[in-house]
Short mmCIF file of C-alpha atoms and ligand atoms in Angstrom, two decimals:
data_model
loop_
_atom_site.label_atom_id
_atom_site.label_comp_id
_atom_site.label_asym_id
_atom_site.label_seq_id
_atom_site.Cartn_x
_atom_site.Cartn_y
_atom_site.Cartn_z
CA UNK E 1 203.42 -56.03 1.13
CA UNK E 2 202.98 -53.04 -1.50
CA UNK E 3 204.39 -51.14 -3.96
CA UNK E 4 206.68 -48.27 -2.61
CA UNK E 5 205.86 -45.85 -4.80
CA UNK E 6 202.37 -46.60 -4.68
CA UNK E 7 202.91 -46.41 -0.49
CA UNK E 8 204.51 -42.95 -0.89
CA UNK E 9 202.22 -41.40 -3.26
CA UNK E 10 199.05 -42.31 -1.25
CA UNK E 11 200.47 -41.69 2.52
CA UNK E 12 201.88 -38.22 0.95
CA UNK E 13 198.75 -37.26 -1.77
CA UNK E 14 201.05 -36.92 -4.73
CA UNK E 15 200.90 -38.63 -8.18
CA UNK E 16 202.52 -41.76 -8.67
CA UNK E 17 205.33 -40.33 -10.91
CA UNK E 18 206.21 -37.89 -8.00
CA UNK E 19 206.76 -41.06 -5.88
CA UNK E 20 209.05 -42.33 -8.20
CA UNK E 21 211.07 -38.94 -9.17
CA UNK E 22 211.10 -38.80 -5.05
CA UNK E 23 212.90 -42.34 -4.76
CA UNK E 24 214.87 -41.37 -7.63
CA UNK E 25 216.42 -38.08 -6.10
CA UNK E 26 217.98 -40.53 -3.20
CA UNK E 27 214.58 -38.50 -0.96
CA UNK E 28 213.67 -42.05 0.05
CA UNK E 29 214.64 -44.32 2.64
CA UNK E 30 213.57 -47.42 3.63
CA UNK E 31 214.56 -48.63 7.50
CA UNK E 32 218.08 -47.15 6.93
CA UNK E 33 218.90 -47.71 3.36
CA UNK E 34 218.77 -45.54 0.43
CA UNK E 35 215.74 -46.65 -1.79
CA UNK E 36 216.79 -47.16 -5.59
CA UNK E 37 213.62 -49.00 -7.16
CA UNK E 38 209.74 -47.54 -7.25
CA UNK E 39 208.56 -50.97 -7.59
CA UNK E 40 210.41 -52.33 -4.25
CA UNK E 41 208.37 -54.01 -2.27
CA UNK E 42 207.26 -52.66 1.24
CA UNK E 43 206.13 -54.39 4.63
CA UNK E 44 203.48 -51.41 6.01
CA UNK E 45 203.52 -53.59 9.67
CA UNK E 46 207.20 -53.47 10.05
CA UNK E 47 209.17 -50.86 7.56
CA UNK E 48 210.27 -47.56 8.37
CA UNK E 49 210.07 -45.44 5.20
CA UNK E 50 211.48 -42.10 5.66
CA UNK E 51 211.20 -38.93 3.27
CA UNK E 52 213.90 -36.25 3.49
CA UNK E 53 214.48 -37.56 7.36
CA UNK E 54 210.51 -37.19 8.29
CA UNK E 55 208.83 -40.58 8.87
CA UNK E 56 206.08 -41.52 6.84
CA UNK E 57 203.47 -42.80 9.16
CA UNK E 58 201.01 -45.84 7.36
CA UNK E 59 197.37 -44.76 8.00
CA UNK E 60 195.16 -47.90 7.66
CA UNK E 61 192.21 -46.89 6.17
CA UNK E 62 192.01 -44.65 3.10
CA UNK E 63 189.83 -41.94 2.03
CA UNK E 64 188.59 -41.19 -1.82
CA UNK E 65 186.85 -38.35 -3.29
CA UNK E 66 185.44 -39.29 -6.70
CA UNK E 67 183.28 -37.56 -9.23
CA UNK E 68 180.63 -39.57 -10.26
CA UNK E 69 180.26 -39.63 -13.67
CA UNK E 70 176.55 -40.98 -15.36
CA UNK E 71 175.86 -44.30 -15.18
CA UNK E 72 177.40 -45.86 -12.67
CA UNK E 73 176.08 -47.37 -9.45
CA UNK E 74 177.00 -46.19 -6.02
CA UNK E 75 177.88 -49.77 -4.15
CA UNK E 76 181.09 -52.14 -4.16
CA UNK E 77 179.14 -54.89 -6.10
CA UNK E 78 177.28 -54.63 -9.27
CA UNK E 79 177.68 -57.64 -9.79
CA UNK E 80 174.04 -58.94 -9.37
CA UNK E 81 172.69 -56.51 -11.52
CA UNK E 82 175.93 -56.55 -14.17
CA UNK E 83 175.78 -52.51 -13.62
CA UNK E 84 179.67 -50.75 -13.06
CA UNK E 85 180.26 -49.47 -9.93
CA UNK E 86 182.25 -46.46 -8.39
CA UNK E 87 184.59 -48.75 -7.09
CA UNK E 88 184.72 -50.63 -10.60
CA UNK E 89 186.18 -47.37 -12.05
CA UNK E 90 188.80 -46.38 -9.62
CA UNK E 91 192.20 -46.47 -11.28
CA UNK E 92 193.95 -49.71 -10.84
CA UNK E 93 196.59 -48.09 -8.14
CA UNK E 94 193.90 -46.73 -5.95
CA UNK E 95 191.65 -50.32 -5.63
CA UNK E 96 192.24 -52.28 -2.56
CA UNK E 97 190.74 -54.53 -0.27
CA UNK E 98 187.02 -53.40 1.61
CA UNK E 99 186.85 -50.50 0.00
CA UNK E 100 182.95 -49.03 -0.81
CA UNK E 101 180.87 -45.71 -1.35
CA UNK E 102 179.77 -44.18 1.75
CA UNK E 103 176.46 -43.34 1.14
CA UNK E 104 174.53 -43.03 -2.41
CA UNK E 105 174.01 -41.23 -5.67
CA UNK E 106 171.51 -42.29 -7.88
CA UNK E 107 172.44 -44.04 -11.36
CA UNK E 108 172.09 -40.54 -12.95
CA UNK E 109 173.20 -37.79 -10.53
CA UNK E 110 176.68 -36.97 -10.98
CA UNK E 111 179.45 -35.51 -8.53
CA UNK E 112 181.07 -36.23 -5.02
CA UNK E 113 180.97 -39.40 -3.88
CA UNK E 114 183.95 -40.67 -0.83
CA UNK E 115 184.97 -43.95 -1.09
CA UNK E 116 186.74 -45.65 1.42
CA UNK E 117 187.42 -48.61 3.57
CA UNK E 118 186.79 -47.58 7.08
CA UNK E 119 183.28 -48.59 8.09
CA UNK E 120 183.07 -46.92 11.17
CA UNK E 121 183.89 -43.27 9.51
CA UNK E 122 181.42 -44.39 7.26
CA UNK E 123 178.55 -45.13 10.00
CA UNK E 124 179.37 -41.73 11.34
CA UNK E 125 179.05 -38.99 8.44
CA UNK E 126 175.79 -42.09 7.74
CA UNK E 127 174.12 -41.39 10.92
CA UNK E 128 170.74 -40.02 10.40
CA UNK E 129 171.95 -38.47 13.91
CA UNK E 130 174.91 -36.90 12.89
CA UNK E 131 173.36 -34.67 10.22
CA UNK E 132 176.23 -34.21 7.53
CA UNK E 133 175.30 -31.63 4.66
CA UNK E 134 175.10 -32.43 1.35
CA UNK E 135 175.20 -30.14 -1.14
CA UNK E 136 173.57 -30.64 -4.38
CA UNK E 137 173.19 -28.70 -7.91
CA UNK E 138 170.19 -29.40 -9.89
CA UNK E 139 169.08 -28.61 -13.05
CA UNK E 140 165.43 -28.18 -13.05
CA UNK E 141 162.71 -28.07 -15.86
CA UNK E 142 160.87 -24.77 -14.88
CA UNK E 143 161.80 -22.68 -12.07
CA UNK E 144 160.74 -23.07 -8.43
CA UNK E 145 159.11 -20.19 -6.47
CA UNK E 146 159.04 -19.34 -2.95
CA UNK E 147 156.28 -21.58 -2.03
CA UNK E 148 158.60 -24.56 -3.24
CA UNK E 149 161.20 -22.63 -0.94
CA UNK E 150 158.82 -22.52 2.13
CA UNK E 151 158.03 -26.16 1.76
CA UNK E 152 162.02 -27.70 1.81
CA UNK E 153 162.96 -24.99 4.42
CA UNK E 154 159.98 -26.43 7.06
CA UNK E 155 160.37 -29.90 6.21
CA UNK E 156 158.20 -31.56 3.22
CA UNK E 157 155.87 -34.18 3.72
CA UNK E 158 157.35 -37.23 1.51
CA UNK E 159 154.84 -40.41 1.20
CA UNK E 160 153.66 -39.14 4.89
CA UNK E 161 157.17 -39.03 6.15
CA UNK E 162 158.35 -35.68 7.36
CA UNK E 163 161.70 -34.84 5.61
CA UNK E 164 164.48 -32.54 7.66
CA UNK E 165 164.43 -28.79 6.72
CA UNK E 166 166.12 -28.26 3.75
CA UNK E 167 168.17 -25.22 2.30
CA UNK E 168 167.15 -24.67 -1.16
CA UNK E 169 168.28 -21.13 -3.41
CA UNK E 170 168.56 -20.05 -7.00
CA UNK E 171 172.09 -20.91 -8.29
CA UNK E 172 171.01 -18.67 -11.37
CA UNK E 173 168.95 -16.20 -12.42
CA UNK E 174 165.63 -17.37 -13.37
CA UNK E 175 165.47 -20.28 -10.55
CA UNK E 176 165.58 -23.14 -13.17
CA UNK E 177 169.01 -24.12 -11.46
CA UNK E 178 168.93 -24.58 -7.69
CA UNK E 179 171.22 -25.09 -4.84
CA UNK E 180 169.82 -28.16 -2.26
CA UNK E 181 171.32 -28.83 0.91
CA UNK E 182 169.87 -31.80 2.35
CA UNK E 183 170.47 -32.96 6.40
CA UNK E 184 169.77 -36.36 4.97
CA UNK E 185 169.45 -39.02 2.42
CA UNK E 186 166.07 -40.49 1.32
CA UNK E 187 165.74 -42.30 -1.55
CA UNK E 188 165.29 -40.35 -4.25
CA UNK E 189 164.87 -37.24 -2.11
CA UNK E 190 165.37 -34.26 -4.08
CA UNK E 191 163.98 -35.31 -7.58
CA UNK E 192 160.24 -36.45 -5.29
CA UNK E 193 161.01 -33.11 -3.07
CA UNK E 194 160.58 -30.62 -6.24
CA UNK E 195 158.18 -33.04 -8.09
CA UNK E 196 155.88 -32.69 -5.25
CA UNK E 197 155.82 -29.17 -6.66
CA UNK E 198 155.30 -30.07 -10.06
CA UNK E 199 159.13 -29.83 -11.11
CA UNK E 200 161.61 -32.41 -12.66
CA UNK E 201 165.20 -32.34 -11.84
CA UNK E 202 166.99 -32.83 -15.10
CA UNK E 203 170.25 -32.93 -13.88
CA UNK E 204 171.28 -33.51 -10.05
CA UNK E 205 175.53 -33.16 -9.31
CA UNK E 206 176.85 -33.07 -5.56
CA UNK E 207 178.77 -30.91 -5.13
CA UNK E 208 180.32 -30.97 -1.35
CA UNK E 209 179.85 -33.47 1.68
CA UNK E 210 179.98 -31.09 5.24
CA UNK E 211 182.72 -28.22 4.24
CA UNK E 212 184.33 -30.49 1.96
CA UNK E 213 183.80 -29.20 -2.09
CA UNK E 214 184.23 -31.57 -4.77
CA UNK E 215 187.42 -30.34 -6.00
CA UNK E 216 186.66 -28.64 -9.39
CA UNK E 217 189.71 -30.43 -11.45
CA UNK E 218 188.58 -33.92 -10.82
CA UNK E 219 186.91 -34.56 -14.53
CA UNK E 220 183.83 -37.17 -14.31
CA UNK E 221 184.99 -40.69 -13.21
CA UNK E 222 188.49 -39.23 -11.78
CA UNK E 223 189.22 -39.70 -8.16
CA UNK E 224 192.14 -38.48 -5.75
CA UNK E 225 193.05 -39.05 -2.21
CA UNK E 226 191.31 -37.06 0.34
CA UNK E 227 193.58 -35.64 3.09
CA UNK E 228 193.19 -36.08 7.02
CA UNK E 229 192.86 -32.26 7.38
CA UNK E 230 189.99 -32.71 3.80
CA UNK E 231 188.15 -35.51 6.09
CA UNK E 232 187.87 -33.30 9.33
CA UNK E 233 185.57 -31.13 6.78
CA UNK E 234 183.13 -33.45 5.69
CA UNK E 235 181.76 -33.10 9.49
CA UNK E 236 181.47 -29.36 10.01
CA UNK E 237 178.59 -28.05 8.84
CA UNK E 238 179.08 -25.24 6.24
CA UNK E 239 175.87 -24.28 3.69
CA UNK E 240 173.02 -23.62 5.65
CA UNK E 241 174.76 -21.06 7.98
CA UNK E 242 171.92 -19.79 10.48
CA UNK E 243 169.36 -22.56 8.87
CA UNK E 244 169.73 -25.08 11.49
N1 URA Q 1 168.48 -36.84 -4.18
C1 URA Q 1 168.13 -37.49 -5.31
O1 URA Q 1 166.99 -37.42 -5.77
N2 URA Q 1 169.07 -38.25 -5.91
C2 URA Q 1 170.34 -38.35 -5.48
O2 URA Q 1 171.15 -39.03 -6.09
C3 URA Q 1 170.68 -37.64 -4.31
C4 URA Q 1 169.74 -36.89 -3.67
#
């Protein structure tokens, strides 16, 4: 059982006081009856809620784009190490059930980060096989020059483990800030990538998964659903244009 308006506003992507001006305006019916109360309680296995005479269809899994603030850790349980987690901070209408970080940021790098509760999604944009891009921002402590360029785009040695070929260009002008796509996800990968070249990443932000940009109004530590036509992005590549 849940919440209506909490049903409508994520099946629909709109704020929870939409949901409830929606149900208000008489918009909102439930099997075949007029819905008068936001906090009425739904059946997602067996009610029929309709919106201005379209059915709303219940998609099981959901899908949540957060920006990462500082400081928290990128799992579903902190609780070994007492450290908040992204899924600690969601706001209390978005928590449910299952729901985890697919894939990780570091305590300190700051940005996208989905969050959901369908682990075979999750196993897919995962899949060293499947190659999702990740785009990254970093903030370095002296700029990099082409030989650091020539190393990520042919694949750096890491600890003697040959990384993919990386896209890295200035996001500025004097190459202290840098734009990373990575094909993958070592540990630690970009911040032992450039200091391998002498260079500390001060600050590291993600800033798209596949095609999909963090959306530039979420502040740090805010989160919003993610559509299905938002998810089909994450898997087409989109940075590294003819660097494949
Ligand atoms: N590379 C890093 O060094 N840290 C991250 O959080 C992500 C990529």
């Amino acid at each position: 059982m849940e919440r209506l308006d909490k049903f409508l506003s994520r099946e629909l992507n709109i704020t929870r006081s939409e949901s409830k001006s929606l149900i208000k305006s008489g918009a909102v019916l439930v099997n075949s009856a007029p819905a008068r109360f936001a906090d009425m309680k739904i059946n997602t296995d067996s009610d029929c809620v309709f919106v201005n005479g379209n059915e709303i269809t219940y998609n099981k899994f959901v899908y949540i784009m957060m920006n990462k603030p500082k400081g928290v850790i990128s799992s579903s349980d902190g609780r070994k190490t007492g450290e908040k987690t992204v899924v600690d901070i969601l706001p209390a209408e978005m928590k449910r059930k299952n729901l985890f970080p697919a894939g990780r940021l570091d305590k300190d790098t700051t940005g996208f980060v989905l969050i959901t509760d369908d682990g075979a999604f999750a196993h897919d944009i995962l899949s060293p096989k499947n190659h999702i891009e990740k785009t990254y921002i970093a903030q370095l402590d002296k700029p990099f020059d082409s030989s650091v360029v020539y190393d990520f785009e042919n694949g750096m040695e890491l600890n003697g483990k040959k990384c993919m070929p990386a896209l890295l260009e200035s996001a500025c002008g004097d190459n202290t800030k840098a734009k990373i796509v990575l094909k993958q996800g070592m540990y630690h990968q970009i911040k032992r990538m450039f200091k391998k070249h002498g260079i500390t990443v001060l600050e590291l932000k993600r800033v798209a998964m596949g095609a999909l940009q963090l959306d530039k109004n979420l502040a740090p530590g805010q989160a919003k659903y993610i559509s299905k036509d938002e998810l089909s992005l994450v898997k087409s590549a989109h940075n590294m244009g003819d660097f494949r």
